[in-house]
Amino acid sequence: MDNRTLAGCFEQIADLLELKGENVFKIRAYRSAAETIGAWADPVGALDDLALRAVPGIGKDLAAKIRELASTGRCAYHEELLAEFPVTLLEVLKLQGVGPKTAALLFRALGIATVDALAAAARAGQLRELKGIGPKKEALILKAIDERRLDQGRHLLAETATLAAELIAHLQQQAPAVTFVPVGSLRRGSETCGDLDILAVGGDATLMDTFVAHPRVERVLAHGDTKSSVRLQGGYQADLRLVPPASRGAAMQYFTGSKAHNIALRDRALRLGLTLNEYGLTRLDDGTTVAGETEEGLYEALGLAWVPPELREDRGELEAAAGQSLPALVSFGSLRGDLHMHTTASDGRDTIEAMAAAAQARGYAYIAITDHSKALAMANGLDERRALEHAARVRALNGRYEGLTLLAGIECDILEDGRLDLDDECLAALDFVVASVHSRFNQEPRQMTDRLLRAMACPWVDAIGHPTGRLLLRRDAYTFALDEVAAAAGRHGVALEINSQVDRLDLNDVHARAARTHGVRFLVSSDAHSTAALGNVQWGVQVARRAWLDDDAILNTRPLDAFRAALRRHRPAPVSRGASE
Ligand code: DGT
Ligand code: CA
Ligand code: CA
Ligand code: ZN
């Protein structure tokens, strides 16, 4: 039994225990075991009892269940729980805003066990009759059902990148001399990808046989000598194209897209008496090829600087490339610190020490430990007293990790009226505060805007975390006046976060670029809940690049002293603009 299956079983047990209303510590134990097993490099099912017990978070009880699953393929406890609740109810539980209490109530009171049944009952107005639901929540449930459409057919960037790496490693092994390049929306770093496009340069048609024979292939959609398409398990489509080395640059350019960028580029070529396709750039009059081997040469022949793939969206990049005014995009190695991470003090999986050691190994000069505040009770958020004790523990570690400074921070909840979850005295005593919305996402736009403005009026708020609250493919951003909030952030010197969690990427590229015009500076943060998740900043940097941002726009590219000096709490107070805000 592979780790993924084992982890999936524990994840379901945790969900079922939530439906039952079981103790939160027990639920958390199953959830964190599922995460650990899912990320474990070796097959956990093959470990003996002693080795299992050495896996963090696996005690006697969980070890026994892993052994049972590995040897019999079943888990009696899991089956017992499934006898109480149908497995389809877990789909209901996945809807935004439907917590375990509601799901269990819907099942017990109305026999609702599927999302379809829930939609029908909500449309018929049956939910509002239930105690604790009412018309407002009924409408929210319908909205959540509607938002599932967001999931249709697209995949997270990080997942697509992992899959591409796996496929390319497989192909590369069979054809060591061939160059493989992931192209399409993946190369442009789009937040989601519709399918996976791989370009192979040099090599012969046998490559296509290797491709369609990959163990993950479920169905072959097309199998030609230079082009094949397959459907993979999990619903991905992948395309492989093969071109000769002389067309490498032209093919990379063509298949990277975007379609809109390509169309604009081809128009430019035509105006210059040239024609552009995936094989090269040729003169219309005599058919001679003027470029195609490299992308740089191709853009140059069109009078343009090479355009980084992230900018190829027809959002002004060709004008900038023609005027030699493309931005010097922030690079993946530019980050010197990470200002959003959680530890075992709230809902993280690793200790302060483990996070610090991992950050040091990444070469960071500084990190802020930002556990949750008390309003997030599910995450075991900290109250004032615990926050200050935790801060003391964080600061006591300074000096222990050479080259790394630990800042004592907090991710403080923004309450529904814009007040902060912890008092000013506590926030002032910390080194860094990121304030975030984690509740009441459905407020009216005006109310949400005022809520964020009021939070930023607190002088101890240094940054706003995941500013729009969206979850990719699952939940829309809450609605508010981003321009107004960005303008206030620019004025106060409050940084806006580009959260790097693979399903957040919040702010997104378009919003961050718009916010920059208000003078906003940003933090690219991991929001890591484990040491492994620190690496997610690569996706945040990708977003920042798509937002046209350079190093200067990202505060955590600065050395520690300059970073600290740029924090809102250390800036001179802004000139008063009257009594508003
Ligand atoms: P996706 O898959 O929806 O995330 O987005 P892309 O950009 O990966 O789109 P895809 O897979 O349909 O095509 C890959 C690239 O191939 C695309 O970015 C540009 C190029 N391409 C596809 N269709 C056309 C077209 O009709 N005209 C031009 N000029 N280029 C195209
Ligand atoms: Ca694609
Ligand atoms: Ca494609
Ligand atoms: Zn958060």
Coordinates of C-alpha atoms and ligand atoms in Angstrom, one line a residue:
M1 CA 0.0 0.0 0.0
D2 CA 1.5 3.3 -1.0
N3 CA 1.9 6.4 1.2
R4 CA -0.8 8.3 -0.7
T5 CA -3.4 5.7 0.0
L6 CA -2.4 5.4 3.7
A7 CA -2.5 9.2 4.0
G8 CA -5.9 9.3 2.3
C9 CA -7.4 6.8 4.8
F10 CA -6.1 8.8 7.8
E11 CA -7.5 12.0 6.2
Q12 CA -10.9 10.4 5.9
I13 CA -10.8 9.2 9.5
A14 CA -10.1 12.8 10.6
D15 CA -13.0 14.1 8.5
L16 CA -15.3 11.4 9.9
L17 CA -14.2 12.2 13.4
E18 CA -15.1 15.8 12.8
L19 CA -18.6 14.8 11.7
K20 CA -18.9 12.8 14.9
G21 CA -17.8 15.9 16.9
E22 CA -14.8 14.1 18.4
N23 CA -12.1 15.7 20.4
V24 CA -9.9 18.1 18.4
F25 CA -6.6 16.7 19.5
K26 CA -7.5 13.3 18.3
I27 CA -8.6 14.8 14.9
R28 CA -5.4 16.7 14.6
A29 CA -3.3 13.6 15.3
Y30 CA -4.9 11.8 12.3
R31 CA -4.6 14.9 10.1
S32 CA -0.9 15.6 10.9
A33 CA -0.1 11.8 10.6
A34 CA -1.7 11.9 7.1
E35 CA 0.4 14.9 6.1
T36 CA 3.6 13.3 7.5
I37 CA 2.9 10.0 5.7
G38 CA 2.0 11.8 2.5
A39 CA 5.3 13.6 2.4
W40 CA 7.5 10.7 3.6
A41 CA 10.0 9.6 1.1
D42 CA 10.0 5.8 1.7
P43 CA 6.9 3.6 1.8
V44 CA 5.7 3.8 5.4
G45 CA 3.7 0.5 4.9
A46 CA 6.9 -1.4 4.7
L47 CA 8.3 -0.2 8.0
D48 CA 8.3 -2.4 11.1
D49 CA 6.7 -1.3 14.3
L50 CA 10.0 0.1 15.7
A51 CA 10.7 2.1 12.6
L52 CA 7.2 3.4 12.4
R53 CA 7.3 4.7 15.9
A54 CA 10.3 6.7 14.9
V55 CA 8.2 8.6 12.4
P56 CA 7.2 11.9 14.0
G57 CA 3.6 12.0 15.1
I58 CA 3.1 8.2 14.8
G59 CA 2.3 6.7 18.2
K60 CA 1.4 3.1 19.1
D61 CA -2.2 3.4 18.0
L62 CA -1.5 4.9 14.6
A63 CA 1.4 2.5 14.0
A64 CA -1.0 -0.4 14.6
K65 CA -3.4 1.0 12.1
I66 CA -0.7 1.5 9.5
R67 CA 0.4 -2.1 10.0
E68 CA -3.2 -3.3 9.7
L69 CA -3.7 -1.3 6.5
A70 CA -0.5 -2.5 5.0
S71 CA -1.1 -6.2 5.7
T72 CA -4.8 -6.4 5.1
G73 CA -5.6 -3.5 2.9
R74 CA -8.4 -2.5 5.4
C75 CA -8.8 -0.6 8.6
A76 CA -11.6 -1.8 10.9
Y77 CA -11.8 1.6 12.7
H78 CA -12.2 3.4 9.3
E79 CA -15.0 1.0 8.3
E80 CA -16.7 1.5 11.7
L81 CA -16.8 5.2 11.1
L82 CA -18.0 4.8 7.5
A83 CA -21.0 2.8 8.9
E84 CA -22.1 5.9 10.7
F85 CA -21.8 8.4 7.8
P86 CA -21.9 7.7 4.1
V87 CA -18.6 8.5 2.3
T88 CA -20.5 11.0 0.0
L89 CA -21.1 13.2 3.0
L90 CA -17.4 14.0 2.9
E91 CA -18.0 15.9 -0.4
V92 CA -20.6 18.0 1.4
L93 CA -18.1 18.7 4.2
K94 CA -15.6 20.0 1.6
L95 CA -18.0 22.8 0.6
Q96 CA -16.8 26.2 1.8
G97 CA -18.7 27.2 4.9
V98 CA -20.1 23.8 5.6
G99 CA -18.5 22.7 8.8
P100 CA -18.8 19.3 10.4
K101 CA -21.6 20.4 12.7
T102 CA -23.7 21.6 9.7
A103 CA -22.9 18.5 7.6
A104 CA -23.9 16.2 10.5
L105 CA -27.1 18.1 11.1
L106 CA -28.0 18.0 7.4
F107 CA -27.5 14.3 7.4
R108 CA -29.3 13.5 10.6
A109 CA -32.3 15.9 10.1
L110 CA -32.9 15.7 6.4
G111 CA -31.0 12.6 5.3
I112 CA -28.8 14.7 3.0
A113 CA -25.8 12.7 2.0
T114 CA -24.7 14.1 -1.3
V115 CA -24.0 17.6 -2.8
D116 CA -26.8 17.1 -5.3
A117 CA -29.3 16.4 -2.6
L118 CA -28.1 19.4 -0.7
A119 CA -28.5 21.6 -3.7
A120 CA -32.0 20.4 -4.2
A121 CA -33.0 20.9 -0.6
A122 CA -31.4 24.4 -0.5
R123 CA -33.3 25.4 -3.7
A124 CA -36.5 24.1 -2.2
G125 CA -35.9 26.3 0.8
Q126 CA -35.8 23.3 3.2
L127 CA -32.6 24.3 4.9
R128 CA -33.8 27.5 6.4
E129 CA -36.2 25.6 8.5
L130 CA -33.4 23.9 10.4
K131 CA -32.3 25.2 13.7
G132 CA -29.1 27.2 13.3
I133 CA -29.3 27.5 9.5
G134 CA -31.8 30.1 8.3
P135 CA -32.2 31.8 4.9
K136 CA -28.8 33.6 5.0
K137 CA -26.8 30.4 5.5
E138 CA -29.0 28.6 3.0
A139 CA -27.9 31.2 0.4
L140 CA -24.3 30.8 1.4
I141 CA -24.5 27.0 0.9
L142 CA -25.9 27.5 -2.6
K143 CA -23.1 29.9 -3.3
A144 CA -20.5 27.3 -2.1
I145 CA -22.1 24.7 -4.4
D146 CA -21.8 27.1 -7.2
E147 CA -18.2 27.8 -6.5
R148 CA -17.3 24.2 -7.1
R149 CA -17.4 25.2 -10.8
L150 CA -14.0 26.9 -10.1
D151 CA -12.6 23.4 -9.9
Q152 CA -13.6 22.4 -13.4
G153 CA -10.7 21.2 -15.5
R154 CA -7.8 23.3 -14.2
H155 CA -5.0 22.4 -11.9
L156 CA -2.7 24.2 -9.5
L157 CA 0.6 25.4 -10.8
A158 CA 2.6 23.6 -8.2
E159 CA 0.9 20.3 -8.9
T160 CA 1.4 20.7 -12.7
A161 CA 5.1 21.5 -12.1
T162 CA 5.5 18.3 -10.0
L163 CA 3.8 16.2 -12.7
A164 CA 5.9 17.8 -15.5
A165 CA 9.1 17.0 -13.6
E166 CA 8.0 13.4 -13.2
L167 CA 7.1 13.0 -16.8
I168 CA 10.3 14.7 -18.0
A169 CA 12.5 12.6 -15.7
H170 CA 10.9 9.5 -17.2
L171 CA 11.4 10.7 -20.8
Q172 CA 14.9 12.0 -20.1
Q173 CA 16.0 8.6 -18.8
Q174 CA 14.9 6.9 -22.1
A175 CA 16.3 9.7 -24.3
P176 CA 19.3 11.3 -22.6
A177 CA 20.4 13.4 -25.6
V178 CA 17.0 15.1 -26.0
T179 CA 16.3 18.5 -24.4
F180 CA 12.9 18.8 -22.7
V181 CA 11.2 22.1 -21.9
P182 CA 7.9 22.5 -20.1
V183 CA 6.0 25.1 -22.1
G184 CA 2.5 26.5 -22.1
S185 CA 0.9 28.1 -19.0
L186 CA 3.4 26.2 -16.8
R187 CA 6.4 28.0 -18.2
R188 CA 4.5 31.3 -17.9
G189 CA 3.9 30.5 -14.2
S190 CA 0.1 30.9 -14.5
E191 CA -1.6 30.2 -11.2
T192 CA -3.5 27.3 -12.7
C193 CA -2.9 25.2 -15.8
G194 CA -5.5 23.7 -18.1
D195 CA -3.2 21.0 -19.4
L196 CA 0.5 20.2 -19.4
D197 CA 2.6 21.0 -22.5
I198 CA 6.1 19.6 -23.0
L199 CA 8.4 20.4 -25.8
A200 CA 11.2 17.9 -26.9
V201 CA 14.1 19.2 -29.0
G202 CA 16.1 16.7 -31.1
G203 CA 15.2 13.0 -31.0
D204 CA 13.0 10.7 -33.0
A205 CA 9.5 9.3 -33.1
T206 CA 10.3 6.6 -30.6
L207 CA 10.0 9.3 -28.0
M208 CA 6.3 9.4 -28.6
D209 CA 6.1 5.6 -27.9
T210 CA 7.8 6.1 -24.6
F211 CA 5.5 9.0 -23.7
V212 CA 2.2 7.2 -24.4
A213 CA 3.5 4.1 -22.5
H214 CA 4.1 6.0 -19.3
P215 CA 2.4 4.2 -16.3
R216 CA 0.3 7.3 -15.5
V217 CA -1.3 7.3 -18.9
E218 CA -5.0 6.4 -18.8
R219 CA -5.9 7.0 -22.4
V220 CA -4.1 7.9 -25.6
L221 CA -5.8 10.8 -27.4
A222 CA -3.4 11.2 -30.2
H223 CA -0.2 9.4 -31.1
G224 CA 1.8 10.8 -34.0
D225 CA 5.5 11.2 -34.9
T226 CA 5.9 14.8 -33.7
K227 CA 2.8 15.3 -31.6
S228 CA 1.0 13.2 -29.0
S229 CA -1.7 13.8 -26.4
V230 CA -2.6 11.7 -23.5
R231 CA -5.0 11.7 -20.6
L232 CA -3.4 11.0 -17.3
Q233 CA -4.8 9.5 -14.1
G234 CA -6.3 12.3 -12.1
G235 CA -7.8 14.0 -15.1
Y236 CA -4.8 15.8 -16.6
Q237 CA -4.2 16.1 -20.3
A238 CA -0.6 16.2 -21.4
D239 CA 0.8 17.2 -24.8
L240 CA 4.2 16.4 -26.1
R241 CA 5.6 18.0 -29.3
L242 CA 8.9 17.2 -31.0
V243 CA 10.9 19.7 -33.1
P244 CA 14.3 19.7 -34.7
P245 CA 17.1 21.7 -33.0
A246 CA 17.0 24.4 -35.6
S247 CA 13.5 25.3 -34.5
R248 CA 14.1 25.1 -30.8
G249 CA 13.6 28.9 -30.1
A250 CA 10.7 29.3 -32.4
A251 CA 8.9 26.3 -30.9
M252 CA 9.6 27.3 -27.3
Q253 CA 8.2 30.7 -28.1
Y254 CA 5.2 29.4 -29.9
F255 CA 4.2 26.8 -27.4
T256 CA 4.9 29.0 -24.4
G257 CA 2.2 31.4 -25.5
S258 CA 0.1 32.9 -24.4
K259 CA -2.1 32.8 -27.3
A260 CA -2.8 36.6 -27.0
H261 CA 1.0 37.3 -26.8
N262 CA 1.6 35.1 -29.9
I263 CA -1.1 36.9 -31.9
A264 CA 0.4 40.3 -31.0
L265 CA 3.9 39.1 -31.8
R266 CA 2.8 37.7 -35.2
D267 CA 1.1 41.0 -36.1
R268 CA 4.3 42.7 -35.3
A269 CA 6.2 40.3 -37.5
L270 CA 3.8 40.8 -40.4
R271 CA 4.2 44.6 -40.2
L272 CA 8.0 43.9 -40.6
G273 CA 7.4 41.7 -43.6
L274 CA 8.1 38.5 -41.7
T275 CA 6.0 35.5 -40.9
L276 CA 6.2 33.6 -37.6
N277 CA 5.3 30.1 -36.7
E278 CA 6.6 27.2 -34.5
Y279 CA 9.4 26.5 -37.0
G280 CA 10.9 29.9 -37.3
L281 CA 10.7 33.5 -38.4
T282 CA 11.0 33.9 -42.2
R283 CA 10.9 36.7 -44.7
L284 CA 7.7 37.0 -46.6
D285 CA 9.4 38.1 -49.9
D286 CA 12.0 35.4 -50.4
G287 CA 11.3 32.8 -47.7
T288 CA 14.7 33.0 -46.0
T289 CA 14.7 32.1 -42.3
V290 CA 16.0 34.9 -40.1
A291 CA 15.6 33.4 -36.7
G292 CA 14.3 30.3 -34.9
E293 CA 17.2 28.6 -33.1
T294 CA 16.9 30.7 -30.0
E295 CA 14.1 32.7 -28.4
E296 CA 16.5 35.7 -27.9
G297 CA 17.4 35.7 -31.6
L298 CA 13.7 35.6 -32.5
Y299 CA 12.7 38.5 -30.3
E300 CA 15.8 40.4 -31.4
A301 CA 14.9 40.0 -35.1
L302 CA 11.6 41.6 -34.3
G303 CA 13.3 44.6 -32.6
L304 CA 12.5 43.4 -29.1
A305 CA 14.3 42.6 -25.9
W306 CA 13.7 39.0 -24.8
V307 CA 10.5 38.8 -22.8
P308 CA 10.5 36.7 -19.7
P309 CA 7.8 34.0 -20.1
E310 CA 5.8 35.3 -17.0
L311 CA 5.1 38.6 -18.9
R312 CA 3.8 37.0 -22.1
E313 CA 0.1 37.8 -21.6
D314 CA -0.3 40.8 -23.9
R315 CA -0.4 43.2 -21.0
G316 CA 1.9 45.8 -22.4
E317 CA 5.1 43.6 -22.5
L318 CA 5.7 44.1 -26.3
E319 CA 5.7 47.9 -25.9
A320 CA 8.1 47.6 -23.0
A321 CA 10.3 45.2 -24.9
A322 CA 10.4 47.5 -27.9
G323 CA 11.3 50.5 -25.6
Q324 CA 13.9 48.4 -23.7
S325 CA 11.9 49.2 -20.6
L326 CA 11.1 45.7 -19.3
P327 CA 11.4 45.5 -15.5
A328 CA 14.3 43.6 -13.9
L329 CA 12.1 41.0 -12.4
V330 CA 12.7 39.8 -8.8
S331 CA 14.6 36.5 -9.0
F332 CA 14.1 33.2 -7.2
G333 CA 17.3 33.6 -5.2
S334 CA 16.6 37.2 -4.1
L335 CA 14.6 36.5 -0.9
R336 CA 16.6 37.0 2.3
G337 CA 13.9 36.2 4.7
D338 CA 10.4 34.8 5.2
L339 CA 7.9 36.7 7.3
H340 CA 5.0 34.3 7.7
M341 CA 5.2 30.8 9.2
H342 CA 3.5 28.7 11.9
T343 CA 4.9 26.4 14.5
T344 CA 3.5 23.8 16.9
A345 CA 2.4 26.7 19.2
S346 CA -0.6 27.1 16.9
D347 CA -1.4 24.9 13.9
G348 CA 2.1 24.3 12.5
R349 CA 3.6 20.9 12.5
D350 CA 7.2 21.8 13.4
T351 CA 8.9 23.5 16.3
I352 CA 10.4 27.0 16.3
E353 CA 13.8 25.3 16.3
A354 CA 13.0 23.1 13.3
M355 CA 11.7 26.1 11.4
A356 CA 14.8 28.1 12.2
A357 CA 17.2 25.4 11.2
A358 CA 15.3 24.9 7.9
A359 CA 15.4 28.6 7.3
Q360 CA 19.1 28.8 8.0
A361 CA 19.7 25.9 5.6
R362 CA 17.9 27.9 2.9
G363 CA 20.3 30.7 3.5
Y364 CA 17.9 33.2 5.0
A365 CA 19.1 36.1 7.1
Y366 CA 15.9 36.5 9.0
I367 CA 12.5 35.0 9.6
A368 CA 9.4 36.0 11.6
I369 CA 7.5 33.3 13.5
T370 CA 3.9 34.3 13.1
D371 CA 1.5 31.9 14.8
H372 CA -2.2 32.5 14.9
S373 CA -4.0 34.6 17.4
K374 CA -6.8 33.5 19.7
A375 CA -9.8 34.1 17.5
L376 CA -8.7 31.2 15.5
A377 CA -9.5 28.7 18.2
M378 CA -9.5 25.7 15.8
A379 CA -5.9 26.5 15.2
N380 CA -5.1 26.8 18.9
G381 CA -4.4 30.6 18.4
L382 CA -2.5 32.5 21.0
D383 CA -3.9 35.0 23.5
E384 CA -1.9 38.0 24.7
R385 CA -0.1 36.1 27.5
R386 CA 0.8 33.1 25.3
A387 CA 1.8 35.4 22.4
L388 CA 4.3 37.2 24.7
E389 CA 5.6 33.9 26.2
H390 CA 6.0 32.5 22.7
A391 CA 7.9 35.7 21.6
A392 CA 10.3 35.3 24.5
R393 CA 11.0 31.7 23.4
V394 CA 11.6 32.9 19.8
R395 CA 13.9 35.7 20.8
A396 CA 15.9 33.4 23.2
L397 CA 17.0 31.4 20.1
N398 CA 18.8 34.4 18.6
G399 CA 22.5 33.6 18.5
R400 CA 21.9 29.9 18.0
Y401 CA 21.6 29.8 14.2
E402 CA 24.5 31.6 12.7
G403 CA 23.6 34.2 10.2
L404 CA 19.9 34.0 11.0
T405 CA 17.9 36.5 13.1
L406 CA 14.5 35.4 14.5
L407 CA 11.8 38.0 14.7
A408 CA 8.9 37.4 17.2
G409 CA 5.7 38.0 15.2
I410 CA 2.1 37.0 15.1
E411 CA -0.5 36.5 12.4
C412 CA -3.2 38.5 14.1
D413 CA -6.9 38.0 13.1
I414 CA -8.8 41.0 11.8
L415 CA -12.1 40.7 13.7
E416 CA -15.3 41.3 11.8
D417 CA -15.4 45.0 12.6
G418 CA -11.8 45.6 11.8
R419 CA -10.5 45.6 15.3
L420 CA -7.5 43.4 15.9
D421 CA -7.7 40.2 17.9
L422 CA -4.9 41.2 20.3
D423 CA -4.5 44.4 22.3
D424 CA -2.2 47.2 21.1
E425 CA 0.2 46.7 24.0
C426 CA 0.9 43.1 23.0
L427 CA 1.2 43.9 19.3
A428 CA 3.6 46.8 20.1
A429 CA 5.8 44.4 22.1
L430 CA 6.3 42.1 19.1
D431 CA 8.8 42.6 16.2
F432 CA 6.4 42.1 13.3
V433 CA 2.6 41.8 12.9
V434 CA 0.8 40.4 9.8
A435 CA -2.9 40.9 10.1
S436 CA -5.3 38.6 8.3
V437 CA -9.0 37.9 7.7
H438 CA -10.0 34.4 8.6
S439 CA -13.7 34.8 9.3
R440 CA -16.9 36.4 7.9
F441 CA -15.8 36.4 4.3
N442 CA -19.2 37.3 3.0
Q443 CA -19.5 40.8 4.3
E444 CA -20.8 43.5 2.0
P445 CA -18.0 45.0 0.0
R446 CA -18.2 48.4 1.8
Q447 CA -18.0 46.7 5.2
M448 CA -15.1 44.5 4.2
T449 CA -13.2 47.5 2.8
D450 CA -13.8 49.4 6.0
R451 CA -12.7 46.4 8.0
L452 CA -9.4 46.3 6.2
L453 CA -8.9 50.0 6.4
R454 CA -9.6 50.0 10.1
A455 CA -7.1 47.2 10.7
M456 CA -4.4 49.1 8.9
A457 CA -5.1 52.2 11.0
C458 CA -3.5 50.3 13.9
P459 CA 0.1 51.4 13.9
W460 CA 1.4 48.0 14.8
V461 CA 0.1 46.3 11.7
D462 CA 3.1 45.8 9.4
A463 CA 1.5 43.7 6.7
I464 CA -1.8 42.3 5.5
G465 CA -1.8 38.5 5.0
H466 CA -3.4 36.8 2.0
P467 CA -5.3 40.1 1.3
T468 CA -8.2 38.8 -0.8
G469 CA -8.8 35.4 1.0
R470 CA -9.3 33.5 -2.3
L471 CA -8.6 29.8 -2.5
L472 CA -7.7 28.7 -6.0
L473 CA -10.3 26.5 -7.6
R474 CA -12.4 26.5 -4.4
R475 CA -13.3 29.9 -3.1
D476 CA -13.6 33.4 -4.7
A477 CA -11.9 36.4 -3.2
Y478 CA -14.0 38.3 -0.8
T479 CA -15.2 41.5 -2.4
F480 CA -13.8 44.8 -1.4
A481 CA -12.3 48.0 -2.9
L482 CA -8.8 46.8 -3.6
D483 CA -7.7 50.2 -4.9
E484 CA -8.8 51.9 -1.8
V485 CA -7.1 49.4 0.4
A486 CA -3.9 49.5 -1.7
A487 CA -3.8 53.3 -1.6
A488 CA -4.1 53.2 2.2
A489 CA -1.4 50.5 2.4
G490 CA 0.9 52.6 0.2
R491 CA 0.3 55.7 2.4
H492 CA 0.8 53.9 5.7
G493 CA 3.7 51.8 4.6
V494 CA 1.8 48.6 5.3
A495 CA 3.1 45.8 3.2
L496 CA 0.8 43.6 1.3
E497 CA 1.6 39.9 1.3
I498 CA 2.0 37.7 -1.7
N499 CA 1.1 34.5 0.1
S500 CA 2.9 31.5 -1.5
Q501 CA 0.6 28.6 -0.4
V502 CA 0.0 26.7 -3.5
D503 CA -3.8 27.2 -3.4
R504 CA -3.7 30.8 -2.3
L505 CA -1.2 32.8 -4.4
D506 CA -2.8 35.9 -2.8
L507 CA -2.4 38.7 -3.9
N508 CA -2.5 37.4 -7.4
D509 CA -0.5 38.8 -10.3
V510 CA -3.1 41.3 -11.6
H511 CA -3.9 42.6 -8.1
A512 CA -0.3 43.0 -7.1
R513 CA 0.6 44.9 -10.2
A514 CA -2.4 47.2 -9.6
A515 CA -1.4 47.7 -6.0
R516 CA 2.1 48.7 -7.0
T517 CA 0.8 51.7 -8.8
H518 CA -0.3 53.0 -5.3
G519 CA 3.3 52.7 -4.0
V520 CA 2.6 49.5 -2.2
R521 CA 5.5 47.2 -1.2
F522 CA 5.1 43.5 -0.8
L523 CA 6.3 40.5 1.2
V524 CA 6.6 37.2 -0.6
S525 CA 5.9 34.8 2.3
S526 CA 5.6 31.0 2.6
D527 CA 2.8 30.9 5.3
A528 CA 4.5 27.5 5.9
H529 CA 2.9 25.2 8.4
S530 CA 5.9 22.8 8.2
T531 CA 9.6 23.0 7.3
A532 CA 9.0 21.4 3.9
A533 CA 6.5 24.2 3.0
L534 CA 9.1 26.9 3.3
G535 CA 10.1 26.1 -0.3
N536 CA 6.7 27.3 -1.5
V537 CA 8.0 30.8 -1.8
Q538 CA 9.1 29.8 -5.3
W539 CA 5.4 30.1 -6.3
G540 CA 5.1 33.4 -4.7
V541 CA 8.1 34.7 -6.5
Q542 CA 6.5 33.5 -9.7
V543 CA 3.4 35.6 -8.9
A544 CA 5.6 38.6 -8.2
R545 CA 7.3 38.2 -11.5
R546 CA 4.0 37.9 -13.3
A547 CA 3.1 41.2 -11.5
W548 CA 6.1 42.9 -13.1
L549 CA 7.8 43.4 -9.7
D550 CA 11.5 44.0 -9.2
D551 CA 13.6 43.5 -6.0
D552 CA 12.8 47.0 -4.8
A553 CA 9.1 46.2 -4.6
I554 CA 9.7 43.2 -2.4
L555 CA 10.7 44.1 1.2
N556 CA 12.1 40.7 2.0
T557 CA 14.8 41.0 -0.6
R558 CA 16.6 43.5 1.6
P559 CA 19.3 42.8 4.2
L560 CA 18.0 42.7 7.7
D561 CA 18.7 46.3 8.7
A562 CA 17.2 47.8 5.6
F563 CA 14.3 45.4 6.0
R564 CA 13.7 46.4 9.6
A565 CA 13.9 50.1 8.7
A566 CA 11.3 49.7 6.0
L567 CA 8.8 48.1 8.3
R568 CA 5.8 50.2 9.1
R569 CA 6.4 50.2 12.8
H570 CA 9.9 51.8 12.3
R571 CA 8.9 54.3 9.7
P572 CA 8.3 57.9 10.8
A573 CA 4.6 58.5 11.3
P574 CA 2.8 59.7 8.1
V575 CA 1.6 63.3 7.9
S576 CA -1.9 63.3 9.3
R577 CA -4.6 63.5 6.5
G578 CA -7.4 64.5 8.8
A579 CA -9.6 62.5 11.1
S580 CA -10.8 59.9 8.6
E581 CA -9.7 56.2 8.8
Ligands
DGT1 P1 -3.8 26.4 -20.4 O1 -3.5 25.1 -21.0 O2 -5.3 26.7 -20.6 O3 -3.4 26.6 -19.1 O4 -3.1 27.5 -21.3 P2 -1.9 27.4 -22.3 O5 -1.4 28.7 -22.6 O6 -0.9 26.3 -21.9 O7 -2.7 26.9 -23.7 P3 -2.6 25.6 -24.6 O8 -2.2 24.4 -23.9 O9 -3.9 25.6 -25.3 O10 -1.6 26.0 -25.7 C1 -0.2 26.1 -25.4 C2 0.4 27.2 -26.2 O11 0.3 26.9 -27.6 C3 -0.4 28.5 -26.0 O12 0.0 29.2 -24.9 C4 0.0 29.3 -27.3 C5 0.1 28.2 -28.3 N1 -1.2 28.1 -29.1 C6 -2.2 27.3 -28.9 N2 -3.2 27.6 -29.7 C7 -2.8 28.6 -30.4 C8 -3.4 29.4 -31.5 O13 -4.5 29.1 -32.0 N3 -2.6 30.4 -32.0 C9 -1.4 30.7 -31.6 N4 -0.7 31.7 -32.1 N5 -0.8 30.0 -30.6 C10 -1.5 29.0 -30.0
CA2 CA -1.4 24.2 -21.6
CA3 CA -2.0 22.1 -24.6
ZN4 ZN -3.7 33.1 7.5

